Short mmCIF file of N, CA, C and O in Angstrom, two decimals:
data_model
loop_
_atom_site.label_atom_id
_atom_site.label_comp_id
_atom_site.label_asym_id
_atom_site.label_seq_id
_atom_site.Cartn_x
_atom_site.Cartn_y
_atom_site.Cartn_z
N UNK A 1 32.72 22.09 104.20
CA UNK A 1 32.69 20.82 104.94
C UNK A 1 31.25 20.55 105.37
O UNK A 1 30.47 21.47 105.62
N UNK A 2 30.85 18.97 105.48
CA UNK A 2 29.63 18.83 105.57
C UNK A 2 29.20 18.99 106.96
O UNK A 2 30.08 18.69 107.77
N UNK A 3 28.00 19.41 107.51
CA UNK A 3 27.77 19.55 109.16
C UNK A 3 28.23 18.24 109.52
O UNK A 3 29.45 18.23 109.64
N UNK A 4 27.76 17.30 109.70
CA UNK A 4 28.16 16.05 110.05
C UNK A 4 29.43 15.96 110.36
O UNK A 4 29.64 15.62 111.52
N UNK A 5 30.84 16.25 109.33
CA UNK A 5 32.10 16.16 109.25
C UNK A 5 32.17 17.10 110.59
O UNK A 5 32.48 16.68 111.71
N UNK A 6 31.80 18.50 110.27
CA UNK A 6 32.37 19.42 111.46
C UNK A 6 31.81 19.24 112.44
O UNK A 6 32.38 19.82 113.36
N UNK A 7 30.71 18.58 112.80
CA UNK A 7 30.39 18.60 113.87
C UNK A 7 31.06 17.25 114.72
O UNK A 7 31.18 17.23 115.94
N UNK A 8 31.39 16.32 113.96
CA UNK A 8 32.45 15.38 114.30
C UNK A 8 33.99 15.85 114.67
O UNK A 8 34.66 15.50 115.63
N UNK A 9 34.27 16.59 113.81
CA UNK A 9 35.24 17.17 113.95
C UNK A 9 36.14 17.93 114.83
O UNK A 9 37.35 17.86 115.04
N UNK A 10 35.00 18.81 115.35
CA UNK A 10 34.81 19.42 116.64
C UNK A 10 34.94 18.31 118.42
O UNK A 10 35.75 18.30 119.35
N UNK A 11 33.58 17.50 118.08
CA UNK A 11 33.72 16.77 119.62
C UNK A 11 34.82 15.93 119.24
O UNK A 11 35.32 15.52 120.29
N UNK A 12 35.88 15.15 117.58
CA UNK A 12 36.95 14.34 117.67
C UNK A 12 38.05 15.83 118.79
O UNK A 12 38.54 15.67 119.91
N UNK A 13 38.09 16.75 118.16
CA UNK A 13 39.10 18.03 118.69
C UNK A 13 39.02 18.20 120.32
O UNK A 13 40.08 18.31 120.94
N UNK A 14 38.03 18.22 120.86
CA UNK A 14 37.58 18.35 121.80
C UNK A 14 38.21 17.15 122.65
O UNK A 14 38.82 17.63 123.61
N UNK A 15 38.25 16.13 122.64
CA UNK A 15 38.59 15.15 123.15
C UNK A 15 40.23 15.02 122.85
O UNK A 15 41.06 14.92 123.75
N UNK A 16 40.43 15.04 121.99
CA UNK A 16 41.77 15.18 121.63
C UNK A 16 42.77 16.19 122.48
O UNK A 16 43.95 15.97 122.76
N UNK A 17 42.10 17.17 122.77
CA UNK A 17 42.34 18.41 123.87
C UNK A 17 42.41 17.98 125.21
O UNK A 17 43.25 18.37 126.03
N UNK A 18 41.51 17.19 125.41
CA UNK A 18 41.41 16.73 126.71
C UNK A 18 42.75 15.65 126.98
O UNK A 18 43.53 15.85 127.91
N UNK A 19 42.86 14.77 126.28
CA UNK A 19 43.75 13.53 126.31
C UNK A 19 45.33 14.30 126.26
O UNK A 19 46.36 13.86 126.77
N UNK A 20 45.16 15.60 125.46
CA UNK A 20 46.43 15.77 125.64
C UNK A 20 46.97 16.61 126.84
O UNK A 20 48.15 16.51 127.17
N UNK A 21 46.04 17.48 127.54
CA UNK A 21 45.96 17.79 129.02
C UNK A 21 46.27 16.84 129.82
O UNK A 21 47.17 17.05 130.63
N UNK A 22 45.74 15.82 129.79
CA UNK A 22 46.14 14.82 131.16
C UNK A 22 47.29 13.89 130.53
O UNK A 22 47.87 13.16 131.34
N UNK A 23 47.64 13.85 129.35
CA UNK A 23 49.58 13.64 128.51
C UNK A 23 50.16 14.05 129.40
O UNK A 23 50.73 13.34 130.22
N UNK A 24 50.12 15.57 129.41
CA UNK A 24 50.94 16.39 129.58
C UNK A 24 51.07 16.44 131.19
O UNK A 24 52.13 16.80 131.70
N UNK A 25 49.92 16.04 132.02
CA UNK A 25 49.67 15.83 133.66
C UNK A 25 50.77 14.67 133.48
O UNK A 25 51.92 14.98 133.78
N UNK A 26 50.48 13.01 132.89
CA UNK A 26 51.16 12.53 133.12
C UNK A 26 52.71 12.33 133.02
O UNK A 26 53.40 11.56 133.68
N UNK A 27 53.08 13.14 132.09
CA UNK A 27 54.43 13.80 131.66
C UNK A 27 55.19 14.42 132.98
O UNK A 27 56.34 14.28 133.38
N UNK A 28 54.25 15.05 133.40
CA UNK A 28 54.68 16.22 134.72
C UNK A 28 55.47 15.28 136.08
O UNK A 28 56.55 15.48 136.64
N UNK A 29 54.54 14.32 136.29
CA UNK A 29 54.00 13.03 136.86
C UNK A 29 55.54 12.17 136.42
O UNK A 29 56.33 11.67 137.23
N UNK A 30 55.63 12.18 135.37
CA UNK A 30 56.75 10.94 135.35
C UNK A 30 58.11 11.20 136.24
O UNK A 30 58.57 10.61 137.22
N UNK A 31 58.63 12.54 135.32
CA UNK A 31 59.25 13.70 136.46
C UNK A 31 59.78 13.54 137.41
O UNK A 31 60.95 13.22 137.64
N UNK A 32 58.82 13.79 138.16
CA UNK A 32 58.67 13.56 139.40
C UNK A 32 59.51 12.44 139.94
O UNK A 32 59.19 11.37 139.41
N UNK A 33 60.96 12.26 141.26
CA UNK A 33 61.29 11.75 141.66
C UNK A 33 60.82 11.43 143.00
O UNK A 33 60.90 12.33 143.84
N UNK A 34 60.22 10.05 143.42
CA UNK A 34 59.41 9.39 144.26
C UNK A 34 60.42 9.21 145.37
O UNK A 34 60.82 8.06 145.58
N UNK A 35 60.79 9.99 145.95
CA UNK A 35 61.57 9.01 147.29
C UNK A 35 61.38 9.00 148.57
O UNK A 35 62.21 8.62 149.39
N UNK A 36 59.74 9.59 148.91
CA UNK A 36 58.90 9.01 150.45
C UNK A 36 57.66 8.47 149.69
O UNK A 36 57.29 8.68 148.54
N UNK A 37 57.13 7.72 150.65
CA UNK A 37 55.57 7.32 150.76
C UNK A 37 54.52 8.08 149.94
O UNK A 37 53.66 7.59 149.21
N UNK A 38 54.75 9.38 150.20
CA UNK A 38 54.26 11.09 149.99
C UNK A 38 54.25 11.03 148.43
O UNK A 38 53.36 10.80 147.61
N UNK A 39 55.42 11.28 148.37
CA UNK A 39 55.73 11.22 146.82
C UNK A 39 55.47 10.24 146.08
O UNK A 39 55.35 10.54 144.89
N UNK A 40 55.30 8.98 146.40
CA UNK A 40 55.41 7.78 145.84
C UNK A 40 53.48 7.56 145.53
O UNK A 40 52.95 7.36 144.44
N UNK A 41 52.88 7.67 146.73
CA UNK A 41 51.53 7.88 146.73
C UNK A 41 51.09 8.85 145.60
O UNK A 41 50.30 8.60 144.69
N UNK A 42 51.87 10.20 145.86
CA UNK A 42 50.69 11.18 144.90
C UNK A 42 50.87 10.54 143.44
O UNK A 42 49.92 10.30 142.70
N UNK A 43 52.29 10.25 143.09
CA UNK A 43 52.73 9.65 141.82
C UNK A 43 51.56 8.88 141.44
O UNK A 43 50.73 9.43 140.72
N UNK A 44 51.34 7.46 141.91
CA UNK A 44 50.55 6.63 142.11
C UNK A 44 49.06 7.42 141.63
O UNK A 44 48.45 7.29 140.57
N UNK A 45 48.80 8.09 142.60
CA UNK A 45 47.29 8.98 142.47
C UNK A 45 47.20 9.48 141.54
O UNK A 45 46.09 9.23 141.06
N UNK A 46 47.77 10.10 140.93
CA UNK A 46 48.00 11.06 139.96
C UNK A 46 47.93 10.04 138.35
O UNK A 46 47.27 10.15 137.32
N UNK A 47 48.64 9.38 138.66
CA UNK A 47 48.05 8.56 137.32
C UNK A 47 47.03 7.80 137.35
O UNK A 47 46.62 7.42 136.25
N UNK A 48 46.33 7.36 138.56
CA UNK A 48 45.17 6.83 138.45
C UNK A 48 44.21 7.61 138.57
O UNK A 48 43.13 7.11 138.89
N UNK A 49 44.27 8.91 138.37
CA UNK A 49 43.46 9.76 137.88
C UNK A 49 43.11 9.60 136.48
O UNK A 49 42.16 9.12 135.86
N UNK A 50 44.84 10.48 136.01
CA UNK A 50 44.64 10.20 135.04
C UNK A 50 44.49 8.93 133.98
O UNK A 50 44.86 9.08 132.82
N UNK A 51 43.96 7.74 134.42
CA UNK A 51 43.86 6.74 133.87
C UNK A 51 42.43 6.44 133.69
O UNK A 51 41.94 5.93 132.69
N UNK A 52 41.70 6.87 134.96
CA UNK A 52 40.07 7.20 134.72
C UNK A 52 39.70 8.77 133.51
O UNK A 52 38.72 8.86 132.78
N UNK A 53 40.36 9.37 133.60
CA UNK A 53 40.09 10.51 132.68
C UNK A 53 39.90 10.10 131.11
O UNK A 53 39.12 10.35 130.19
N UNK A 54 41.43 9.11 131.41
CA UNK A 54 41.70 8.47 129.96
C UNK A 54 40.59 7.62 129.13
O UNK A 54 40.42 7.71 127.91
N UNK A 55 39.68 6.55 130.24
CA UNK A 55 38.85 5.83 129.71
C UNK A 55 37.68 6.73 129.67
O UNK A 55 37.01 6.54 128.65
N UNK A 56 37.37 7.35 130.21
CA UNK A 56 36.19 8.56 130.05
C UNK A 56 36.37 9.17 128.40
O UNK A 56 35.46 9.38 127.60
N UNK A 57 37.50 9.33 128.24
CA UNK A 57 37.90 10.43 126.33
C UNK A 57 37.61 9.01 125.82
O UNK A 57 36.97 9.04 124.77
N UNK A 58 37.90 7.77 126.27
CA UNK A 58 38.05 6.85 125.07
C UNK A 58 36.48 6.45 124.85
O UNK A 58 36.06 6.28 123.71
N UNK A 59 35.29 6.27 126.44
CA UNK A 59 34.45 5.85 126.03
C UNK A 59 33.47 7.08 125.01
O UNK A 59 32.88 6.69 124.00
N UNK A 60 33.44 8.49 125.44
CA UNK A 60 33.31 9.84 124.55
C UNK A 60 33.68 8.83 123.03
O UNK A 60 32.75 8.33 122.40
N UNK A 61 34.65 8.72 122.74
CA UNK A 61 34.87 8.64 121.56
C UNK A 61 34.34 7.11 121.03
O UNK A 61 34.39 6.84 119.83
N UNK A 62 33.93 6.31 121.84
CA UNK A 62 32.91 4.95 121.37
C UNK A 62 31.99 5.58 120.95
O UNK A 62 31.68 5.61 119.76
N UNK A 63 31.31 6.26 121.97
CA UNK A 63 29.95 7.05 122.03
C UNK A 63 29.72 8.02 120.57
O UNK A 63 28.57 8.23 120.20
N UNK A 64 30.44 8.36 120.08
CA UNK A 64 30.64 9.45 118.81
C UNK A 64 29.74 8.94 117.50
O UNK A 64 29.88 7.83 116.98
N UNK A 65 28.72 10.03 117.03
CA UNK A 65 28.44 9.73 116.06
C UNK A 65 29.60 9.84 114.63
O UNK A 65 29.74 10.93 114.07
N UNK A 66 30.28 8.78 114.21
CA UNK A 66 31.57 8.65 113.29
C UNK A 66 30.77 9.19 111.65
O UNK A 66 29.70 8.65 111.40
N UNK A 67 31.05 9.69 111.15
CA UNK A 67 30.84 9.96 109.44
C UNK A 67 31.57 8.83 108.68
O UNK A 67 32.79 8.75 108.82
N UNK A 68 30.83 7.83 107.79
CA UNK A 68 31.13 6.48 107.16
C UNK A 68 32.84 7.09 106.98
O UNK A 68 33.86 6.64 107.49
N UNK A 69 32.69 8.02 106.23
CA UNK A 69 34.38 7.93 105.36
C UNK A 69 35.56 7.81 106.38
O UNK A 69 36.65 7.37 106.02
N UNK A 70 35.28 8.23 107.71
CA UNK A 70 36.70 8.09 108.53
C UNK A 70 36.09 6.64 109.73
O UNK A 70 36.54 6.46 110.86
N UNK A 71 35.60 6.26 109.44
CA UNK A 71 34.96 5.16 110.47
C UNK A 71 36.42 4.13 110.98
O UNK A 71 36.86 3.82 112.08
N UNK A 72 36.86 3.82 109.59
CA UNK A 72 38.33 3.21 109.92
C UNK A 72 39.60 3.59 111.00
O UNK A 72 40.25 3.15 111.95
N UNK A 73 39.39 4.81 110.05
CA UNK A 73 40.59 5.75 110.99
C UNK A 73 39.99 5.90 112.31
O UNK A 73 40.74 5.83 113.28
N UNK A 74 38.75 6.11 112.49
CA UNK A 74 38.32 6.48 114.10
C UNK A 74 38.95 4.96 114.79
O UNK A 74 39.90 5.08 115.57
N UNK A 75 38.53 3.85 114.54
CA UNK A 75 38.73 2.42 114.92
C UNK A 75 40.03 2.71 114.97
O UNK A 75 40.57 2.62 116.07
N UNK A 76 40.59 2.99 114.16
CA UNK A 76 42.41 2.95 114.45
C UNK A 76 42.74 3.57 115.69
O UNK A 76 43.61 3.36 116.53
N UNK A 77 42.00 4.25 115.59
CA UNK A 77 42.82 5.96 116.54
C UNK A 77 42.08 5.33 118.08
O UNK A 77 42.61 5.53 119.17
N UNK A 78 40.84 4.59 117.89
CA UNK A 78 40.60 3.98 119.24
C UNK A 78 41.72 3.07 119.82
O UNK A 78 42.18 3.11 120.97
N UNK A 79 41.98 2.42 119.03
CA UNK A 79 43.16 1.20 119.10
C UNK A 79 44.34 1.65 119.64
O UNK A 79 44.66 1.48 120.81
N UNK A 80 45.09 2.34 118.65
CA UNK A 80 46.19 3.30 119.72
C UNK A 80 45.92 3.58 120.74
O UNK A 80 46.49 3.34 121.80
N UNK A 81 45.04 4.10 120.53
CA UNK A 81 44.47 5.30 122.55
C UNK A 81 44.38 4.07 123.39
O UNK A 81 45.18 4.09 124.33
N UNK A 82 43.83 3.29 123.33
CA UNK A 82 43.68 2.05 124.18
C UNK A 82 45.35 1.13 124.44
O UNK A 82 45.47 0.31 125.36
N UNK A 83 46.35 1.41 123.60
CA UNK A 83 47.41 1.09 123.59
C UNK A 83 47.97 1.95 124.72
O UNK A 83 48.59 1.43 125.64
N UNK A 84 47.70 3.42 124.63
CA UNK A 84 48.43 4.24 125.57
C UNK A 84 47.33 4.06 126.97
O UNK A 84 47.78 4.03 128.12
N UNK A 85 46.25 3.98 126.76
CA UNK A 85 45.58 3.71 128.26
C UNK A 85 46.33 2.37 128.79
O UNK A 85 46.43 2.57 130.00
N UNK A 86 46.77 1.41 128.57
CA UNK A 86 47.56 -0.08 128.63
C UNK A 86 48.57 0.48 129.12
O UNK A 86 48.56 0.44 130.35
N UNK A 87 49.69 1.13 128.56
CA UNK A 87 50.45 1.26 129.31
C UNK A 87 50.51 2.60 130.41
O UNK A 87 51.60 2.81 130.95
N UNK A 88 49.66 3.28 130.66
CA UNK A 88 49.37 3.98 132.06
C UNK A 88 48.66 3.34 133.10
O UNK A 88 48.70 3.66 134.29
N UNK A 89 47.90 2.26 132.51
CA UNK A 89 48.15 0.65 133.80
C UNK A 89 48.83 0.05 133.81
O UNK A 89 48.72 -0.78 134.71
N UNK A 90 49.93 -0.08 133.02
CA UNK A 90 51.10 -0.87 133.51
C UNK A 90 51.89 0.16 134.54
O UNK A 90 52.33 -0.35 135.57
N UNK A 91 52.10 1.54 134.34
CA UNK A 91 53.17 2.50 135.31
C UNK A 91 52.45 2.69 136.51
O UNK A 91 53.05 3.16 137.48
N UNK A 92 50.75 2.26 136.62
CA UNK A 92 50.42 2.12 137.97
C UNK A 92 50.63 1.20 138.46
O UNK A 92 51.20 1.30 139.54
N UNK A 93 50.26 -0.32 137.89
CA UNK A 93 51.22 -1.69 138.61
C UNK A 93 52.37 -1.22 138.76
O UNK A 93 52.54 -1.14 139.97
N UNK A 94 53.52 -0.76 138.10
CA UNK A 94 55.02 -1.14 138.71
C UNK A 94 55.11 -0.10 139.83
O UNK A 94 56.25 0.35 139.92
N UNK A 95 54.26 0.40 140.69
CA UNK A 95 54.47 1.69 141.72
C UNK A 95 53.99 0.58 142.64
O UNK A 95 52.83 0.20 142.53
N UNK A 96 54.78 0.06 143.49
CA UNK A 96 54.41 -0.86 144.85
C UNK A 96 54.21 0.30 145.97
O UNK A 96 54.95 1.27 145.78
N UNK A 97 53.41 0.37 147.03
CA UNK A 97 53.21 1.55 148.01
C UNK A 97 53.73 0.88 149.27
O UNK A 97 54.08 1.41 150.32
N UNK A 98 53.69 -0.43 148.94
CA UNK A 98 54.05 -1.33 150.53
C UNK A 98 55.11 -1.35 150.21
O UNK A 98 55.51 -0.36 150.83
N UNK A 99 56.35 -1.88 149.43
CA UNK A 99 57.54 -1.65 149.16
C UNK A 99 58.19 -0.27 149.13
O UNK A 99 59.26 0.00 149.67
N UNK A 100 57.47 0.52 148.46
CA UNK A 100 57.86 1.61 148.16
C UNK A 100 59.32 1.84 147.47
O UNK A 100 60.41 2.38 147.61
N UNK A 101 58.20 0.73 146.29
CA UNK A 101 59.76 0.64 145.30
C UNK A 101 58.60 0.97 144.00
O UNK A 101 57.38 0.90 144.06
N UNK A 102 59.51 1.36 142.80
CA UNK A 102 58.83 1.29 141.59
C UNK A 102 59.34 0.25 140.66
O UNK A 102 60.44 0.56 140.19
N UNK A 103 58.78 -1.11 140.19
CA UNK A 103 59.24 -1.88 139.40
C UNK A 103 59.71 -1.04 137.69
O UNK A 103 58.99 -0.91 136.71
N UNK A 104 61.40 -0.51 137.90
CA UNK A 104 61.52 -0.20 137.08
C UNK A 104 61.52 -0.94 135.11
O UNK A 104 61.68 -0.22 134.12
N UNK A 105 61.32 -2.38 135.08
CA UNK A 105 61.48 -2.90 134.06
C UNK A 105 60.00 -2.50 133.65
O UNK A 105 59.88 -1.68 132.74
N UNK A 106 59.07 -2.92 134.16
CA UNK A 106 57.07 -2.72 134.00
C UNK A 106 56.95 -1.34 133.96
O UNK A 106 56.37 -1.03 132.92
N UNK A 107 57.26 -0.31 134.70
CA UNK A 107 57.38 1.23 134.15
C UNK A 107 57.71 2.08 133.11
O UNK A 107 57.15 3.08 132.66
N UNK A 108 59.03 1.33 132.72
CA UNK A 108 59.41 1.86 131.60
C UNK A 108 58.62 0.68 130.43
O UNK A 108 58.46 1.08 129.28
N UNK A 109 58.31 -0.29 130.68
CA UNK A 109 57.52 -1.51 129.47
C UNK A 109 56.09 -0.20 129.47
O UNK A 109 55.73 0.05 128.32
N UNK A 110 55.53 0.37 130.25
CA UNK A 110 54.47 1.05 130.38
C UNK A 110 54.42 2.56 129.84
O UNK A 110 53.47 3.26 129.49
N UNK A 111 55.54 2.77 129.90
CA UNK A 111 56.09 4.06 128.93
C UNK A 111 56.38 4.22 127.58
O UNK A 111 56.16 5.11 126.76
N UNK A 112 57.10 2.78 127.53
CA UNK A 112 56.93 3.00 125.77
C UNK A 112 55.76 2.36 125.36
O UNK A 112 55.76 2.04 124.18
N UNK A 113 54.47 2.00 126.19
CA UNK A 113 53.95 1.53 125.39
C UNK A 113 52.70 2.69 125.45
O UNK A 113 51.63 2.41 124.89
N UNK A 114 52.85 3.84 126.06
CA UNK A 114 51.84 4.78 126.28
C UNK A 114 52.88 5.60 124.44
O UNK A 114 52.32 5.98 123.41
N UNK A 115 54.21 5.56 124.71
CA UNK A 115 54.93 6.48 123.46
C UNK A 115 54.30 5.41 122.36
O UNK A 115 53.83 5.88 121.32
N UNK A 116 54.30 4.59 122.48
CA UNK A 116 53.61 3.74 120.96
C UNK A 116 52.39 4.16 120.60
O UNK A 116 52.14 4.47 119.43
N UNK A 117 51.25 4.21 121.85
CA UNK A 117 49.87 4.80 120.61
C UNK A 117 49.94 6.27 120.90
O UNK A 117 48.89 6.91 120.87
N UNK A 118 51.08 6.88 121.18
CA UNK A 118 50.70 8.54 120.35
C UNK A 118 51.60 8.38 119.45
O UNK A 118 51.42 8.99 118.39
N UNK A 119 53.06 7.38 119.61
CA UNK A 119 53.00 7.51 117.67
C UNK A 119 51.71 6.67 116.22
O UNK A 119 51.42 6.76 115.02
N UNK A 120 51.47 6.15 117.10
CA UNK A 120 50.46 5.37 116.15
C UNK A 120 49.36 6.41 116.01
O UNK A 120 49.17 6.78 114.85
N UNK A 121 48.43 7.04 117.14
CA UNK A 121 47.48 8.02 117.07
C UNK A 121 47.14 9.10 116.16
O UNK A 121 46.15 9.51 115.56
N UNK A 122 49.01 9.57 116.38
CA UNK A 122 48.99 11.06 115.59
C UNK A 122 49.20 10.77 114.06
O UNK A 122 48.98 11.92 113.70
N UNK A 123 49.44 10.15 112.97
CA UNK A 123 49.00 9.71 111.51
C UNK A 123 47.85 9.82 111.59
O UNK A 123 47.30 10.77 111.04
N UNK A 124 47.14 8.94 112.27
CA UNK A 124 46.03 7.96 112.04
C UNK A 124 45.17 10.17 111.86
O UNK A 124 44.57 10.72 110.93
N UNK A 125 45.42 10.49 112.70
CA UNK A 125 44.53 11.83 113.24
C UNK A 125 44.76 12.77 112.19
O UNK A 125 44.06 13.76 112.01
N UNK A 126 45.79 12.43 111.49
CA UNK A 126 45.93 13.57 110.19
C UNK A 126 45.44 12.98 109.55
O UNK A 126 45.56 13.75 108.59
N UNK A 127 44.94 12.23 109.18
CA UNK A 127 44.50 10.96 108.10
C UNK A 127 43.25 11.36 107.95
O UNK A 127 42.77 11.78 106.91
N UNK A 128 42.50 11.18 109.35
CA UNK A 128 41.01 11.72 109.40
C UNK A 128 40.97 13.33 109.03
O UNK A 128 40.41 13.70 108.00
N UNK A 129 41.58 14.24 109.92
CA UNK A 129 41.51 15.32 109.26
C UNK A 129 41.36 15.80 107.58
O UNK A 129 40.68 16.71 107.11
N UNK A 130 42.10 14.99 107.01
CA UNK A 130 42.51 15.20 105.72
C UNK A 130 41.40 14.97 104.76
O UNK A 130 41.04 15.62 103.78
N UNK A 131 40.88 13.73 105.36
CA UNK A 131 39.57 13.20 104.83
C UNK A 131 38.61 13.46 104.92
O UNK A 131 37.81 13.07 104.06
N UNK A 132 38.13 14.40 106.24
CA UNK A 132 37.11 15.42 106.50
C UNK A 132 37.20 16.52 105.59
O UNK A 132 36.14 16.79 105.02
N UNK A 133 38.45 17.38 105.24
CA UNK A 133 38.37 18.43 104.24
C UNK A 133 38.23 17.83 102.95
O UNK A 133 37.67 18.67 102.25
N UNK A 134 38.48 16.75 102.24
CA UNK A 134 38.51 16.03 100.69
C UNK A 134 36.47 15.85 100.98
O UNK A 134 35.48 16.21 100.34
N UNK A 135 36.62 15.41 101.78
CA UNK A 135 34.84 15.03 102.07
C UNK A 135 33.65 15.49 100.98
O UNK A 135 32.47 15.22 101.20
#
């Protein structure tokens, strides 16, 4: 494999690692049944963490020197990710703290739309892989 490829390869992996750490935070996070202030808050916090973490991996991956042959697929795989950052601001809008209600229709609209770009993501990510080893 060419340095270029692996060394792309590596900071794409790297990031990819990261995004799926704070998945898996927000996974933990969904869980979680909100029924004081307490709970309802950290919920809240907790994904707007992880929602700054999220745009941090996505701008990392603007920032990336891309190798021409997967340039597409990177653009794709931004696109998804930005699909799932969309809907982890939508599950922070539907968390009201003054109500201390969670708009369940906008939560779950914000859930499948975080499950839409990791199904869209994960092709797109074998795609590049694949094309880094043919390289």
């Amino acid at each position: 494999m060419k340095e270029e490829y692996s060394k792309y390869a590596q900071e794409f992996s790297a990031i990819g690692t990261q995004i799926r750490h704070i998945s898996k935070r927000i996974d933990e996070v969904n869980r979680l049944i909100a029924t004081t202030f307490e709970t309802l808050k950290h919920k809240k916090d907790s994904f707007s963490t992880a929602l700054n973490e999220l745009k941090e991996c996505k701008e990392n991956m603007l920032e990336m020197n891309v190798p021409s042959i997967v340039t597409v697929e990177h653009n794709d795989f931004v696109n998804a990710f930005d699909s799932f950052i969309k809907g982890t601001e939508k599950t922070i809008d539907a968390i009201d703290l003054d109500t201390l209600t969670t708009n369940k229709e906008l939560f779950n609209e914000g859930f499948e739309q975080q499950k839409k770009g990791i199904d869209l993501a994960e092709p797109i990510t074998n795609k590049i892989a694949a094309k880094l080893r043919a390289g």
